[in-house]
Amino acid sequence: MADNQEITGPVSQEDIEAAEKLKNEANEYFKKQNYNSAIEFYSKAIEKNPKNAVFYANRSIANLRLENSGYALTDASKAIELDRSYTKAYYRRAAAHMSLGKYKLALKDFEYVTKVRPNDQDAKMKYNECNKIVKKIAFEKAISVDKKEVNIADTINLDAMTIEDEYEGPALEDGKVTLKFVTELMEFYKQQKKLHKKYAYKILIDVKAYLQKQPTLVDIKVPDEAKFTVCGDIHGQYYDLMNVFKLNGLPSETNPYLFNGDFVDRGSFSVECIFTLFSFKLLFPNHFYMSRGNHETVDMNRMYGFRGEVTSKYTSQMADLFTEVYNWLPLAHCINNRVLVMHGGLFSKDDVTLDDIRKTDRNKQPPEDGIMCELLWSDPQPMAGRAPSRRGVGCQFGPDVTANFLQRNGLDYIIRSHEVKNDGYELAHDGKCITVFSAPNYCDTMGNLGAFITMNGKDLKPNFTTYEAVPHPDVKPMAYANSFFSMLCQ
């Protein structure tokens, strides 16, 4: 955002009044949850009057709603620079820091507010809540150092778990996922019922064992006349996932799928989504593929609901086991040596090859830079070259970066997800960079269509199917999210 330039000269009364009108228009868009338009009008207000801290703080929260945490952080910092006493700007910056997993920096902002406003009970409460999170994370880290040799999967005693007589749900057969099991499970979940913990743990242990043997970059071979489907973010929208299968058929050996990350978080049926997908992975391991997204990570799961949902429906131990499993998800897939699919995007360096991806160690939380980080976090931009990410993680890459990468690696195009698109998909970079997003009316607020891509093995030409959201039970998105973070984002 180029309007964070040095502010010089006085602002005329006329511009001050015009800016105020633009801010009011922006506020109306914000209330209607049209955050892109809100940002546009806050930006126009800033152009007219770049000395008003409120405009930056308001644009910061709009950016936060669009997951542009990097921009949100910059705007909140600008608001603080303009008005050191503006409490709300510190809250905005704290929320941006938290969404980036920088809890200690968030705590510093709260600490400052409590010092300058010692009688502000709200500030004190927020400081205490944030301090609890920082201490909890430090405690978890200390424990994990003590237990670093311990695999949670190895500590689970399935034999000690009994299936109660009153349990009437689907059952594994000889400890294995069958088509009968997964079809019954999907119906069971539609009725908002819970899979028995013994079966849930068994699925996680088996998926982990399978994924550990897989490479970081999985090569997929699709025969000439065969169909292949790629889906983008699902984000815990279970009933929309069911609609994808209704529209496109259940996964099978003749109907293979690749789900391209962000299966969980935000939507409040993430447990149902992930166990359905993992069941299909075990049932059709060579015809059902799953890439890791930026939301298959500890910090995201802690903030955006998945950890809370697993702990509520099962146990915190299971939430820890999910982290172990997610660490082994592949980071990318290559279809017929011609199409590369990853959740986020391309790289801050020019010389990255498919072999570099293959050699990337993935069994960890993503670092803040490098190949793994960028595969999960980067986004395309329309202009050439590269820019810092508006998310504050990864990079933004232009059409020239895409063209060079494809040429270097002998590829036709890339498919990625990671971004809400109004039509559920978007063609960028001369059609060589395709975004697909499969969660319609994201978070029950965005009004976007969902989409998936189908192709055949011969020409790999992408065909797009779009669809609207379907009704779901009255459980709001973010129902299990960290309540403190949700409160900060108000």
CSV table of C-alpha atoms in Angstrom, one decimal:
chain,number,residue,atom,x,y,z
A,1,MET,CA,0.0,0.0,0.0
A,2,ALA,CA,1.7,3.1,-1.3
A,3,ASP,CA,-0.1,5.6,0.9
A,4,ASN,CA,2.1,5.1,3.9
A,5,GLN,CA,4.5,7.8,2.6
A,6,GLU,CA,5.9,10.6,4.7
A,7,ILE,CA,3.2,13.1,5.5
A,8,THR,CA,4.1,16.6,4.6
A,9,GLY,CA,2.2,19.9,4.6
A,10,PRO,CA,-1.1,20.9,6.1
A,11,VAL,CA,-4.4,19.2,5.0
A,12,SER,CA,-7.1,21.6,3.9
A,13,GLN,CA,-10.5,21.8,5.6
A,14,GLU,CA,-12.1,20.7,2.4
A,15,ASP,CA,-9.9,17.6,2.2
A,16,ILE,CA,-10.6,16.8,5.9
A,17,GLU,CA,-14.4,17.0,5.2
A,18,ALA,CA,-14.1,14.9,2.0
A,19,ALA,CA,-12.0,12.3,3.9
A,20,GLU,CA,-14.6,12.1,6.7
A,21,LYS,CA,-17.3,11.3,4.1
A,22,LEU,CA,-15.2,8.7,2.5
A,23,LYS,CA,-14.5,7.1,5.9
A,24,ASN,CA,-18.3,7.0,6.6
A,25,GLU,CA,-18.9,5.2,3.2
A,26,ALA,CA,-16.1,2.8,4.1
A,27,ASN,CA,-17.8,2.1,7.5
A,28,GLU,CA,-21.0,1.2,5.7
A,29,TYR,CA,-19.2,-1.3,3.5
A,30,PHE,CA,-17.5,-2.7,6.5
A,31,LYS,CA,-20.8,-3.2,8.3
A,32,LYS,CA,-22.1,-5.1,5.3
A,33,GLN,CA,-18.9,-7.3,5.5
A,34,ASN,CA,-17.8,-6.0,2.1
A,35,TYR,CA,-14.2,-5.6,3.3
A,36,ASN,CA,-12.5,-5.0,-0.1
A,37,SER,CA,-14.7,-2.0,-0.8
A,38,ALA,CA,-14.2,-0.8,2.8
A,39,ILE,CA,-10.5,-0.9,2.2
A,40,GLU,CA,-10.8,1.0,-1.1
A,41,PHE,CA,-12.7,3.8,0.6
A,42,TYR,CA,-10.5,4.0,3.7
A,43,SER,CA,-7.6,4.3,1.3
A,44,LYS,CA,-9.3,7.2,-0.5
A,45,ALA,CA,-9.9,8.8,2.8
A,46,ILE,CA,-6.2,8.4,3.6
A,47,GLU,CA,-5.3,10.0,0.3
A,48,LYS,CA,-7.4,13.1,1.2
A,49,ASN,CA,-6.2,13.2,4.8
A,50,PRO,CA,-3.2,11.1,5.6
A,51,LYS,CA,-3.0,12.5,9.2
A,52,ASN,CA,-6.0,10.8,10.7
A,53,ALA,CA,-5.1,7.7,12.7
A,54,VAL,CA,-8.7,6.4,12.7
A,55,PHE,CA,-8.6,5.8,9.0
A,56,TYR,CA,-5.5,3.6,9.3
A,57,ALA,CA,-6.9,1.7,12.3
A,58,ASN,CA,-10.2,1.1,10.5
A,59,ARG,CA,-8.4,-0.1,7.4
A,60,SER,CA,-6.3,-2.3,9.6
A,61,ILE,CA,-9.3,-4.3,10.9
A,62,ALA,CA,-10.7,-4.6,7.4
A,63,ASN,CA,-7.4,-6.1,6.3
A,64,LEU,CA,-7.4,-8.4,9.3
A,65,ARG,CA,-10.9,-9.7,8.2
A,66,LEU,CA,-9.4,-10.5,4.8
A,67,GLU,CA,-6.4,-12.3,6.5
A,68,ASN,CA,-4.0,-9.6,5.2
A,69,SER,CA,-2.2,-9.6,8.5
A,70,GLY,CA,0.9,-7.9,7.1
A,71,TYR,CA,-1.1,-4.9,5.9
A,72,ALA,CA,-3.1,-4.9,9.1
A,73,LEU,CA,0.1,-4.6,11.1
A,74,THR,CA,1.5,-1.8,9.0
A,75,ASP,CA,-1.7,0.2,9.2
A,76,ALA,CA,-2.1,-0.2,13.0
A,77,SER,CA,1.6,0.8,13.5
A,78,LYS,CA,0.9,3.9,11.3
A,79,ALA,CA,-2.2,4.8,13.4
A,80,ILE,CA,0.0,4.5,16.6
A,81,GLU,CA,2.7,6.7,15.0
A,82,LEU,CA,0.0,9.4,14.3
A,83,ASP,CA,-1.6,9.2,17.7
A,84,ARG,CA,0.3,7.5,20.5
A,85,SER,CA,-2.8,7.7,22.8
A,86,TYR,CA,-5.2,5.9,20.4
A,87,THR,CA,-5.9,2.8,22.4
A,88,LYS,CA,-7.9,1.0,19.6
A,89,ALA,CA,-4.8,1.1,17.3
A,90,TYR,CA,-2.8,-0.8,19.9
A,91,TYR,CA,-5.6,-3.4,20.0
A,92,ARG,CA,-5.6,-3.6,16.2
A,93,ARG,CA,-1.8,-4.1,16.2
A,94,ALA,CA,-2.1,-6.8,18.9
A,95,ALA,CA,-4.7,-8.6,16.8
A,96,ALA,CA,-2.4,-8.5,13.8
A,97,HIS,CA,0.5,-9.8,15.8
A,98,MET,CA,-1.6,-12.6,17.2
A,99,SER,CA,-2.9,-13.7,13.8
A,100,LEU,CA,0.8,-14.0,12.8
A,101,GLY,CA,1.5,-16.0,16.0
A,102,LYS,CA,3.6,-13.2,17.5
A,103,TYR,CA,2.0,-13.4,21.0
A,104,LYS,CA,4.8,-11.7,22.9
A,105,LEU,CA,4.6,-8.6,20.6
A,106,ALA,CA,0.9,-8.5,21.1
A,107,LEU,CA,1.5,-8.6,24.9
A,108,LYS,CA,3.8,-5.6,24.6
A,109,ASP,CA,1.0,-3.5,23.1
A,110,PHE,CA,-1.4,-4.5,25.8
A,111,GLU,CA,1.2,-3.8,28.4
A,112,TYR,CA,1.7,-0.3,27.0
A,113,VAL,CA,-2.0,0.5,27.1
A,114,THR,CA,-2.3,-0.7,30.8
A,115,LYS,CA,0.6,1.7,31.7
A,116,VAL,CA,-0.8,4.7,30.0
A,117,ARG,CA,-4.4,3.9,31.2
A,118,PRO,CA,-4.0,2.2,34.6
A,119,ASN,CA,-7.7,2.4,35.4
A,120,ASP,CA,-8.9,0.9,32.1
A,121,GLN,CA,-10.4,-2.4,33.1
A,122,ASP,CA,-10.8,-3.6,29.5
A,123,ALA,CA,-7.1,-3.1,28.8
A,124,LYS,CA,-6.2,-4.9,32.0
A,125,MET,CA,-8.4,-7.8,31.1
A,126,LYS,CA,-6.9,-8.1,27.6
A,127,TYR,CA,-3.4,-7.9,29.0
A,128,ASN,CA,-4.1,-10.7,31.4
A,129,GLU,CA,-5.7,-12.9,28.8
A,130,CYS,CA,-2.8,-12.4,26.3
A,131,ASN,CA,-0.4,-13.1,29.2
A,132,LYS,CA,-2.1,-16.4,29.8
A,133,ILE,CA,-1.7,-17.4,26.2
A,134,VAL,CA,2.0,-16.4,26.2
A,135,LYS,CA,2.6,-18.4,29.4
A,136,LYS,CA,0.6,-21.4,28.1
A,137,ILE,CA,2.7,-21.5,24.9
A,138,ALA,CA,5.9,-21.2,26.9
A,139,PHE,CA,4.7,-24.1,29.2
A,140,GLU,CA,3.8,-26.2,26.1
A,141,LYS,CA,7.2,-25.6,24.6
A,142,ALA,CA,8.9,-26.6,27.8
A,143,ILE,CA,7.0,-29.8,28.0
A,144,SER,CA,7.6,-30.6,24.3
A,145,VAL,CA,11.4,-30.2,24.9
A,146,ASP,CA,11.1,-32.8,27.7
A,147,LYS,CA,9.0,-35.0,25.5
A,148,LYS,CA,10.6,-34.4,22.1
A,149,GLU,CA,11.5,-38.1,21.8
A,150,VAL,CA,7.9,-39.1,22.4
A,151,ASN,CA,5.5,-39.7,19.5
A,152,ILE,CA,2.0,-39.2,20.7
A,153,ALA,CA,0.8,-41.8,18.1
A,154,ASP,CA,3.0,-44.4,20.0
A,155,THR,CA,1.5,-43.6,23.4
A,156,ILE,CA,-2.1,-44.2,22.4
A,157,ASN,CA,-3.4,-47.5,23.8
A,158,LEU,CA,-6.3,-48.4,21.5
A,159,ASP,CA,-6.9,-51.8,23.2
A,160,ALA,CA,-7.8,-49.9,26.4
A,161,MET,CA,-10.6,-48.0,24.6
A,162,THR,CA,-13.9,-49.9,24.8
A,163,ILE,CA,-16.8,-49.4,22.4
A,164,GLU,CA,-19.8,-48.8,24.6
A,165,ASP,CA,-23.0,-50.8,23.9
A,166,GLU,CA,-25.0,-47.6,23.3
A,167,TYR,CA,-22.7,-46.5,20.5
A,168,GLU,CA,-24.6,-46.9,17.2
A,169,GLY,CA,-22.3,-45.2,14.8
A,170,PRO,CA,-20.1,-46.5,12.0
A,171,ALA,CA,-17.4,-49.0,12.9
A,172,LEU,CA,-14.1,-49.9,11.3
A,173,GLU,CA,-14.0,-53.5,10.0
A,174,ASP,CA,-10.9,-55.4,11.3
A,175,GLY,CA,-9.5,-52.0,12.1
A,176,LYS,CA,-9.8,-50.9,8.5
A,177,VAL,CA,-11.7,-48.1,6.7
A,178,THR,CA,-14.1,-49.6,4.2
A,179,LEU,CA,-16.5,-47.9,1.7
A,180,LYS,CA,-19.4,-49.0,4.0
A,181,PHE,CA,-17.7,-47.2,6.9
A,182,VAL,CA,-17.0,-43.9,5.2
A,183,THR,CA,-20.5,-43.7,3.6
A,184,GLU,CA,-22.1,-44.4,7.0
A,185,LEU,CA,-19.7,-41.9,8.6
A,186,MET,CA,-20.8,-39.1,6.2
A,187,GLU,CA,-24.5,-39.7,7.0
A,188,PHE,CA,-23.7,-39.9,10.7
A,189,TYR,CA,-21.9,-36.6,10.6
A,190,LYS,CA,-24.8,-35.0,8.7
A,191,GLN,CA,-26.9,-35.8,11.8
A,192,GLN,CA,-24.2,-34.0,14.0
A,193,LYS,CA,-23.2,-37.2,15.7
A,194,LYS,CA,-19.6,-38.0,16.8
A,195,LEU,CA,-17.4,-40.9,15.7
A,196,HIS,CA,-16.2,-43.1,18.5
A,197,LYS,CA,-12.8,-41.9,19.8
A,198,LYS,CA,-11.3,-45.4,19.3
A,199,TYR,CA,-12.0,-45.2,15.6
A,200,ALA,CA,-11.0,-41.6,15.4
A,201,TYR,CA,-7.6,-42.3,17.0
A,202,LYS,CA,-7.1,-45.4,14.8
A,203,ILE,CA,-7.7,-43.3,11.7
A,204,LEU,CA,-5.1,-40.7,12.8
A,205,ILE,CA,-2.5,-43.3,13.7
A,206,ASP,CA,-2.9,-45.1,10.4
A,207,VAL,CA,-2.9,-41.9,8.3
A,208,LYS,CA,0.3,-40.8,10.1
A,209,ALA,CA,2.0,-44.1,9.4
A,210,TYR,CA,1.0,-43.8,5.7
A,211,LEU,CA,2.1,-40.2,5.3
A,212,GLN,CA,5.4,-40.8,6.9
A,213,LYS,CA,6.4,-43.0,3.9
A,214,GLN,CA,5.3,-40.4,1.3
A,215,PRO,CA,7.7,-37.8,-0.3
A,216,THR,CA,7.4,-34.1,0.2
A,217,LEU,CA,6.4,-33.7,-3.5
A,218,VAL,CA,4.1,-36.5,-4.7
A,219,ASP,CA,4.0,-37.4,-8.4
A,220,ILE,CA,0.5,-38.3,-9.6
A,221,LYS,CA,0.0,-40.2,-12.9
A,222,VAL,CA,-3.4,-39.6,-14.5
A,223,PRO,CA,-4.1,-41.9,-17.6
A,224,ASP,CA,-5.1,-40.1,-20.8
A,225,GLU,CA,-8.8,-40.8,-20.7
A,226,ALA,CA,-9.1,-40.6,-16.9
A,227,LYS,CA,-10.7,-37.8,-15.0
A,228,PHE,CA,-9.0,-36.0,-12.1
A,229,THR,CA,-10.4,-33.4,-9.7
A,230,VAL,CA,-8.6,-30.7,-7.7
A,231,CYS,CA,-10.4,-28.9,-4.8
A,232,GLY,CA,-9.2,-25.9,-2.8
A,233,ASP,CA,-9.8,-24.7,0.7
A,234,ILE,CA,-12.7,-26.4,2.6
A,235,HIS,CA,-12.2,-24.7,6.0
A,236,GLY,CA,-14.5,-26.9,8.1
A,237,GLN,CA,-17.5,-26.3,5.9
A,238,TYR,CA,-18.7,-30.0,6.0
A,239,TYR,CA,-22.0,-29.6,4.3
A,240,ASP,CA,-20.4,-27.8,1.4
A,241,LEU,CA,-17.9,-30.7,1.2
A,242,MET,CA,-20.8,-33.1,1.0
A,243,ASN,CA,-22.2,-30.9,-1.9
A,244,VAL,CA,-18.9,-31.3,-3.8
A,245,PHE,CA,-19.3,-35.1,-3.6
A,246,LYS,CA,-22.9,-34.8,-4.6
A,247,LEU,CA,-22.0,-32.7,-7.7
A,248,ASN,CA,-18.9,-34.6,-8.7
A,249,GLY,CA,-19.3,-38.1,-7.3
A,250,LEU,CA,-17.7,-39.8,-4.3
A,251,PRO,CA,-13.9,-40.4,-4.5
A,252,SER,CA,-13.0,-43.8,-5.9
A,253,GLU,CA,-10.3,-45.4,-8.0
A,254,THR,CA,-12.1,-44.1,-11.1
A,255,ASN,CA,-12.9,-40.7,-9.6
A,256,PRO,CA,-9.6,-39.5,-7.9
A,257,TYR,CA,-9.3,-36.2,-6.0
A,258,LEU,CA,-6.7,-33.9,-4.7
A,259,PHE,CA,-7.6,-31.6,-1.8
A,260,ASN,CA,-5.2,-28.7,-1.7
A,261,GLY,CA,-4.9,-27.8,2.0
A,262,ASP,CA,-6.8,-25.7,4.6
A,263,PHE,CA,-9.3,-28.5,5.4
A,264,VAL,CA,-9.9,-27.1,8.9
A,265,ASP,CA,-10.3,-23.8,10.9
A,266,ARG,CA,-12.9,-21.1,10.8
A,267,GLY,CA,-15.8,-23.4,9.8
A,268,SER,CA,-17.1,-25.2,12.9
A,269,PHE,CA,-17.4,-28.7,11.3
A,270,SER,CA,-13.6,-29.1,10.9
A,271,VAL,CA,-13.5,-32.4,12.8
A,272,GLU,CA,-16.1,-33.9,10.4
A,273,CYS,CA,-14.3,-32.6,7.3
A,274,ILE,CA,-10.9,-34.0,8.3
A,275,PHE,CA,-12.0,-37.4,9.4
A,276,THR,CA,-14.0,-37.8,6.2
A,277,LEU,CA,-11.0,-36.8,4.1
A,278,PHE,CA,-8.6,-39.0,6.1
A,279,SER,CA,-11.0,-41.9,5.7
A,280,PHE,CA,-10.9,-41.5,2.0
A,281,LYS,CA,-7.1,-41.2,2.1
A,282,LEU,CA,-6.9,-44.6,3.8
A,283,LEU,CA,-9.5,-46.2,1.6
A,284,PHE,CA,-8.0,-45.0,-1.7
A,285,PRO,CA,-4.4,-44.1,-0.9
A,286,ASN,CA,-3.3,-44.0,-4.6
A,287,HIS,CA,-6.4,-42.1,-5.8
A,288,PHE,CA,-7.0,-39.6,-3.0
A,289,TYR,CA,-4.4,-36.9,-2.3
A,290,MET,CA,-4.1,-34.2,0.4
A,291,SER,CA,-1.7,-31.2,0.5
A,292,ARG,CA,-0.8,-29.3,3.6
A,293,GLY,CA,-2.1,-25.8,3.8
A,294,ASN,CA,-1.1,-22.9,6.1
A,295,HIS,CA,-4.0,-23.8,8.4
A,296,GLU,CA,-2.6,-27.3,9.1
A,297,THR,CA,-0.3,-25.7,11.6
A,298,VAL,CA,-0.2,-25.1,15.4
A,299,ASP,CA,-0.6,-21.3,15.4
A,300,MET,CA,-3.5,-21.2,13.0
A,301,ASN,CA,-5.3,-24.1,14.8
A,302,ARG,CA,-4.8,-22.4,18.1
A,303,MET,CA,-6.3,-19.1,16.9
A,304,TYR,CA,-8.9,-20.1,14.3
A,305,GLY,CA,-10.8,-22.9,15.9
A,306,PHE,CA,-9.5,-26.3,15.0
A,307,ARG,CA,-7.7,-27.0,18.3
A,308,GLY,CA,-10.7,-25.8,20.3
A,309,GLU,CA,-13.0,-27.9,18.3
A,310,VAL,CA,-10.9,-31.1,18.6
A,311,THR,CA,-10.5,-30.5,22.4
A,312,SER,CA,-14.3,-29.9,22.8
A,313,LYS,CA,-15.3,-33.0,20.8
A,314,TYR,CA,-12.5,-35.2,21.9
A,315,THR,CA,-9.3,-34.3,23.9
A,316,SER,CA,-6.3,-32.0,23.8
A,317,GLN,CA,-4.2,-35.1,23.4
A,318,MET,CA,-6.0,-35.7,20.1
A,319,ALA,CA,-5.3,-32.1,19.1
A,320,ASP,CA,-1.6,-32.7,19.7
A,321,LEU,CA,-1.8,-35.9,17.6
A,322,PHE,CA,-3.3,-33.9,14.7
A,323,THR,CA,-0.3,-31.7,14.8
A,324,GLU,CA,2.0,-34.7,14.4
A,325,VAL,CA,-0.1,-36.0,11.5
A,326,TYR,CA,-0.2,-32.6,9.7
A,327,ASN,CA,3.6,-32.3,9.9
A,328,TRP,CA,3.7,-35.3,7.5
A,329,LEU,CA,1.3,-34.0,4.9
A,330,PRO,CA,3.0,-33.5,1.5
A,331,LEU,CA,3.7,-29.9,0.5
A,332,ALA,CA,3.0,-30.3,-3.2
A,333,HIS,CA,1.8,-32.6,-6.0
A,334,CYS,CA,2.8,-32.8,-9.6
A,335,ILE,CA,0.3,-34.2,-12.1
A,336,ASN,CA,1.8,-36.0,-15.1
A,337,ASN,CA,5.0,-33.9,-14.8
A,338,ARG,CA,3.1,-31.0,-16.2
A,339,VAL,CA,1.0,-29.3,-13.5
A,340,LEU,CA,2.3,-28.4,-10.0
A,341,VAL,CA,-0.3,-28.0,-7.3
A,342,MET,CA,0.5,-26.4,-3.9
A,343,HIS,CA,-1.6,-24.5,-1.4
A,344,GLY,CA,0.1,-21.1,-1.4
A,345,GLY,CA,2.4,-20.3,-4.3
A,346,LEU,CA,5.9,-19.7,-5.7
A,347,PHE,CA,9.2,-18.5,-4.2
A,348,SER,CA,11.2,-15.5,-3.3
A,349,LYS,CA,14.2,-16.9,-5.2
A,350,ASP,CA,14.4,-17.6,-8.9
A,351,ASP,CA,16.3,-20.9,-9.0
A,352,VAL,CA,13.9,-23.2,-7.2
A,353,THR,CA,13.4,-26.6,-8.9
A,354,LEU,CA,11.1,-29.5,-8.3
A,355,ASP,CA,14.0,-31.4,-6.8
A,356,ASP,CA,14.5,-28.6,-4.3
A,357,ILE,CA,10.9,-29.2,-3.2
A,358,ARG,CA,11.5,-32.9,-3.0
A,359,LYS,CA,14.4,-32.4,-0.7
A,360,THR,CA,12.6,-30.0,1.6
A,361,ASP,CA,12.2,-31.4,5.2
A,362,ARG,CA,8.5,-31.1,6.0
A,363,ASN,CA,8.2,-32.8,9.4
A,364,LYS,CA,7.9,-29.6,11.4
A,365,GLN,CA,6.0,-26.3,11.8
A,366,PRO,CA,6.7,-24.1,8.8
A,367,PRO,CA,9.6,-21.6,9.2
A,368,GLU,CA,9.1,-17.9,8.6
A,369,ASP,CA,10.8,-18.0,5.2
A,370,GLY,CA,12.1,-20.5,2.6
A,371,ILE,CA,10.6,-23.1,0.3
A,372,MET,CA,8.2,-24.7,2.8
A,373,CYS,CA,6.9,-21.4,4.1
A,374,GLU,CA,6.3,-20.0,0.5
A,375,LEU,CA,4.6,-23.2,-0.7
A,376,LEU,CA,2.0,-22.7,2.1
A,377,TRP,CA,1.7,-18.9,2.2
A,378,SER,CA,2.6,-17.1,-1.0
A,379,ASP,CA,0.1,-15.3,-3.4
A,380,PRO,CA,0.2,-14.2,-7.0
A,381,GLN,CA,0.1,-10.5,-7.9
A,382,PRO,CA,-0.8,-8.9,-11.3
A,383,MET,CA,2.4,-6.8,-11.6
A,384,ALA,CA,5.8,-8.2,-12.5
A,385,GLY,CA,8.5,-9.1,-10.0
A,386,ARG,CA,7.9,-9.8,-6.3
A,387,ALA,CA,6.6,-7.9,-3.3
A,388,PRO,CA,6.4,-8.4,0.4
A,389,SER,CA,3.2,-10.4,1.3
A,390,ARG,CA,0.2,-8.5,2.5
A,391,ARG,CA,-0.3,-11.5,4.9
A,392,GLY,CA,3.1,-10.8,6.5
A,393,VAL,CA,4.3,-14.3,5.6
A,394,GLY,CA,5.5,-15.7,2.3
A,395,CYS,CA,5.8,-13.4,-0.8
A,396,GLN,CA,3.8,-12.1,-3.7
A,397,PHE,CA,4.9,-13.2,-7.1
A,398,GLY,CA,4.2,-11.7,-10.6
A,399,PRO,CA,3.5,-13.3,-14.0
A,400,ASP,CA,7.2,-13.2,-14.9
A,401,VAL,CA,8.1,-15.2,-11.8
A,402,THR,CA,5.5,-17.8,-12.8
A,403,ALA,CA,6.7,-18.0,-16.4
A,404,ASN,CA,10.3,-18.4,-15.4
A,405,PHE,CA,9.5,-21.1,-12.8
A,406,LEU,CA,7.3,-23.1,-15.4
A,407,GLN,CA,10.1,-22.9,-18.0
A,408,ARG,CA,12.8,-23.9,-15.6
A,409,ASN,CA,10.8,-27.0,-14.5
A,410,GLY,CA,9.2,-28.0,-17.8
A,411,LEU,CA,5.6,-27.4,-16.5
A,412,ASP,CA,2.4,-26.2,-18.2
A,413,TYR,CA,0.8,-24.3,-15.3
A,414,ILE,CA,0.4,-24.2,-11.5
A,415,ILE,CA,-2.8,-24.6,-9.4
A,416,ARG,CA,-3.0,-23.1,-5.9
A,417,SER,CA,-5.7,-22.2,-3.4
A,418,HIS,CA,-5.3,-20.0,-0.2
A,419,GLU,CA,-7.4,-17.1,-1.4
A,420,VAL,CA,-11.2,-16.4,-1.5
A,421,LYS,CA,-12.4,-15.7,-5.0
A,422,ASN,CA,-15.8,-14.4,-5.9
A,423,ASP,CA,-16.3,-17.0,-8.6
A,424,GLY,CA,-14.5,-19.8,-6.6
A,425,TYR,CA,-11.6,-19.6,-9.0
A,426,GLU,CA,-9.4,-17.2,-10.8
A,427,LEU,CA,-7.1,-17.4,-13.8
A,428,ALA,CA,-4.0,-15.2,-13.4
A,429,HIS,CA,-0.6,-14.8,-15.1
A,430,ASP,CA,-1.9,-15.5,-18.7
A,431,GLY,CA,-3.8,-18.5,-17.4
A,432,LYS,CA,-0.6,-20.1,-16.0
A,433,CYS,CA,-1.5,-19.5,-12.3
A,434,ILE,CA,-4.9,-20.8,-11.3
A,435,THR,CA,-6.5,-20.3,-7.9
A,436,VAL,CA,-9.3,-22.7,-6.8
A,437,PHE,CA,-11.2,-22.1,-3.5
A,438,SER,CA,-13.9,-24.6,-2.5
A,439,ALA,CA,-15.6,-23.0,0.5
A,440,PRO,CA,-18.6,-21.1,-0.8
A,441,ASN,CA,-19.9,-18.1,1.3
A,442,TYR,CA,-16.7,-18.4,3.3
A,443,CYS,CA,-17.3,-17.9,7.0
A,444,ASP,CA,-21.0,-17.4,6.2
A,445,THR,CA,-20.1,-13.8,5.3
A,446,MET,CA,-18.2,-13.5,2.0
A,447,GLY,CA,-20.9,-14.4,-0.5
A,448,ASN,CA,-18.4,-16.1,-2.8
A,449,LEU,CA,-19.1,-19.2,-5.0
A,450,GLY,CA,-17.1,-22.3,-4.4
A,451,ALA,CA,-15.3,-24.2,-7.2
A,452,PHE,CA,-13.4,-27.3,-8.1
A,453,ILE,CA,-11.3,-28.2,-11.2
A,454,THR,CA,-11.7,-31.3,-13.3
A,455,MET,CA,-9.3,-32.4,-16.1
A,456,ASN,CA,-8.4,-35.5,-18.0
A,457,GLY,CA,-4.9,-37.0,-18.1
A,458,LYS,CA,-4.4,-36.4,-21.8
A,459,ASP,CA,-4.6,-32.6,-22.2
A,460,LEU,CA,-4.8,-31.5,-18.5
A,461,LYS,CA,-7.1,-28.7,-19.6
A,462,PRO,CA,-8.8,-27.2,-16.5
A,463,ASN,CA,-12.6,-27.2,-16.4
A,464,PHE,CA,-14.3,-25.3,-13.6
A,465,THR,CA,-17.5,-26.2,-11.7
A,466,THR,CA,-18.9,-23.5,-9.4
A,467,TYR,CA,-21.6,-23.8,-6.8
A,468,GLU,CA,-23.3,-21.9,-4.0
A,469,ALA,CA,-23.2,-22.6,-0.3
A,470,VAL,CA,-25.8,-25.1,1.1
A,471,PRO,CA,-27.6,-24.7,4.4
A,472,HIS,CA,-25.8,-26.0,7.5
A,473,PRO,CA,-26.9,-26.5,11.2
A,474,ASP,CA,-26.9,-23.4,13.3
A,475,VAL,CA,-23.4,-23.5,14.5
A,476,LYS,CA,-21.6,-20.2,13.6
A,477,PRO,CA,-18.1,-20.2,12.0
A,478,MET,CA,-15.3,-19.6,14.5
A,479,ALA,CA,-17.5,-21.1,17.2
A,480,TYR,CA,-14.4,-22.9,18.6
A,481,ALA,CA,-11.9,-20.1,17.8
A,482,ASN,CA,-9.9,-18.5,20.6
A,483,SER,CA,-12.5,-16.2,22.1
A,484,PHE,CA,-9.9,-13.6,23.0
A,485,PHE,CA,-8.8,-13.3,19.4
A,486,SER,CA,-12.4,-13.1,18.2
A,487,MET,CA,-13.0,-10.3,20.7
A,488,LEU,CA,-9.9,-8.4,19.4
A,489,CYS,CA,-11.2,-8.6,15.9
A,490,GLN,CA,-14.5,-6.9,16.7
